[in-house]
PDB file of C-alpha atoms in Angstrom:
ATOM      1  CA  MET U   1     -27.552   3.223  25.281  1.00  0.00           C
ATOM      2  CA  SER U   2     -28.818   4.481  22.021  1.00  0.00           C
ATOM      3  CA  PRO U   3     -28.021   2.279  19.016  1.00  0.00           C
ATOM      4  CA  LEU U   4     -26.664   5.363  17.224  1.00  0.00           C
ATOM      5  CA  ILE U   5     -24.035   5.926  19.928  1.00  0.00           C
ATOM      6  CA  ILE U   6     -22.992   2.263  19.811  1.00  0.00           C
ATOM      7  CA  VAL U   7     -22.588   2.391  16.015  1.00  0.00           C
ATOM      8  CA  LEU U   8     -20.548   5.623  16.216  1.00  0.00           C
ATOM      9  CA  VAL U   9     -18.230   4.136  18.851  1.00  0.00           C
ATOM     10  CA  LEU U  10     -17.711   1.018  16.694  1.00  0.00           C
ATOM     11  CA  ILE U  11     -16.941   3.115  13.603  1.00  0.00           C
ATOM     12  CA  LEU U  12     -14.502   5.254  15.594  1.00  0.00           C
ATOM     13  CA  GLY U  13     -12.775   2.111  16.895  1.00  0.00           C
ATOM     14  CA  ILE U  14     -12.417   0.707  13.375  1.00  0.00           C
ATOM     15  CA  ILE U  15     -10.986   3.995  12.075  1.00  0.00           C
ATOM     16  CA  ILE U  16      -8.448   4.132  14.915  1.00  0.00           C
ATOM     17  CA  ALA U  17      -7.381   0.517  14.258  1.00  0.00           C
ATOM     18  CA  VAL U  18      -6.842   1.181  10.533  1.00  0.00           C
ATOM     19  CA  VAL U  19      -4.873   4.387  11.164  1.00  0.00           C
ATOM     20  CA  MET U  20      -2.609   2.622  13.654  1.00  0.00           C
ATOM     21  CA  ALA U  21      -1.918  -0.173  11.132  1.00  0.00           C
ATOM     22  CA  ILE U  22      -0.645   2.227   8.413  1.00  0.00           C
ATOM     23  CA  ASN U  23       3.118   2.703   7.972  1.00  0.00           C
ATOM     24  CA  TYR U  24       4.609   5.469   5.829  1.00  0.00           C
ATOM     25  CA  SER U  25       7.756   4.667   3.850  1.00  0.00           C
ATOM     26  CA  ALA U  26       9.458   7.527   1.999  1.00  0.00           C
ATOM     27  CA  ASN U  27      11.638   7.257  -1.115  1.00  0.00           C
ATOM     28  CA  GLN U  28      11.343   3.524  -1.740  1.00  0.00           C
ATOM     29  CA  HIS U  29      12.945   1.997  -4.837  1.00  0.00           C
ATOM     30  CA  ILE U  30      10.579  -0.301  -6.735  1.00  0.00           C
ATOM     31  CA  LYS U  31      11.148  -2.188  -9.979  1.00  0.00           C
ATOM     32  CA  CYS U  32       8.033  -2.410 -12.159  1.00  0.00           C
ATOM     33  CA  PRO U  33       7.223  -6.038 -13.122  1.00  0.00           C
ATOM     34  CA  TYR U  34       5.685  -4.872 -16.428  1.00  0.00           C
ATOM     35  CA  CYS U  35       8.307  -2.548 -17.949  1.00  0.00           C
ATOM     36  CA  GLU U  36      11.279  -3.587 -15.711  1.00  0.00           C
ATOM     37  CA  ILE U  37      12.184   0.065 -14.978  1.00  0.00           C
ATOM     38  CA  GLU U  38      13.121   1.002 -11.424  1.00  0.00           C
ATOM     39  CA  PHE U  39      11.451   4.079  -9.929  1.00  0.00           C
ATOM     40  CA  MET U  40      11.262   5.785  -6.561  1.00  0.00           C
ATOM     41  CA  THR U  41       8.000   6.533  -4.704  1.00  0.00           C
ATOM     42  CA  ASP U  42       6.514   7.087  -1.267  1.00  0.00           C
ATOM     43  CA  LEU U  43       4.322   4.277   0.062  1.00  0.00           C
ATOM     44  CA  LEU U  44       1.561   3.965   2.635  1.00  0.00           C
ATOM     45  CA  LEU U  45       1.761   0.352   3.763  1.00  0.00           C
ATOM     46  CA  LEU U  46      -1.258  -1.253   5.403  1.00  0.00           C
ATOM     47  CA  LYS U  47       0.027  -4.397   7.163  1.00  0.00           C
ATOM     48  CA  GLY U  48       3.003  -4.485   4.767  1.00  0.00           C
ATOM     49  CA  ASN U  49       0.952  -4.302   1.544  1.00  0.00           C
ATOM     50  CA  THR U  50      -0.018  -1.529  -0.839  1.00  0.00           C
ATOM     51  CA  ILE U  51      -1.013  -0.825  -4.426  1.00  0.00           C
ATOM     52  CA  SER U  52       0.951   1.628  -6.558  1.00  0.00           C
ATOM     53  CA  GLN U  53       1.081   2.783 -10.159  1.00  0.00           C
ATOM     54  CA  CYS U  54       4.188   2.734 -12.329  1.00  0.00           C
ATOM     55  CA  PRO U  55       4.955   6.293 -13.543  1.00  0.00           C
ATOM     56  CA  PHE U  56       6.356   4.986 -16.837  1.00  0.00           C
ATOM     57  CA  CYS U  57       3.853   2.398 -18.120  1.00  0.00           C
ATOM     58  CA  HIS U  58       0.945   3.546 -15.870  1.00  0.00           C
ATOM     59  CA  LYS U  59       0.010   0.002 -14.877  1.00  0.00           C
ATOM     60  CA  TRP U  60      -1.003  -0.937 -11.338  1.00  0.00           C
ATOM     61  CA  ILE U  61       1.273  -3.116  -9.205  1.00  0.00           C
ATOM     62  CA  THR U  62       1.031  -4.623  -5.736  1.00  0.00           C
ATOM     63  CA  VAL U  63       3.914  -4.019  -3.370  1.00  0.00           C
ATOM     64  CA  ARG U  64       4.606  -6.239  -0.371  1.00  0.00           C
ATOM     65  CA  LYS U  65       7.226  -5.641   2.290  1.00  0.00           C
ATOM     66  CA  LEU U  66       9.129  -8.770   3.289  1.00  0.00           C
ATOM     67  CA  GLN U  67      11.524  -8.078   6.179  1.00  0.00           C
ATOM     68  CA  ASP U  68      13.833  -5.383   4.738  1.00  0.00           C
ATOM     69  CA  ARG U  69      12.939  -5.400   1.030  1.00  0.00           C
ATOM     70  CA  LEU U  70       9.971  -4.617  -1.198  1.00  0.00           C
ATOM     71  CA  ILE U  71       8.572  -7.066  -3.743  1.00  0.00           C
ATOM     72  CA  ALA U  72       6.448  -5.756  -6.614  1.00  0.00           C
ATOM     73  CA  LYS U  73       4.075  -8.007  -8.552  1.00  0.00           C
ATOM     74  CA  LYS U  74       1.516  -7.502 -11.300  1.00  0.00           C
ATOM     75  CA  LEU U  75      -1.909  -6.560  -9.977  1.00  0.00           C
ATOM     76  CA  PHE U  76      -3.912  -8.392 -12.644  1.00  0.00           C
ATOM     77  CA  ALA U  77      -1.802 -11.418 -13.512  1.00  0.00           C
TER      78      ALA U  77
END
């Protein structure tokens, strides 16, 4: 087989694995750890983790899903 075909098959496999690991969660309530204001946003969770931005203070936060709740922490602590 051509090395180009092998590389393309590997890249396609990686893309499929990443897409299957993404979960979409609509209208999630998150409390910003910086300004302590709760806001609602849609999240794309990759293995239960994502990065989001607070719409009020515009700082980046990490969001982790633990069982049935979301925990937000400061990105650069």
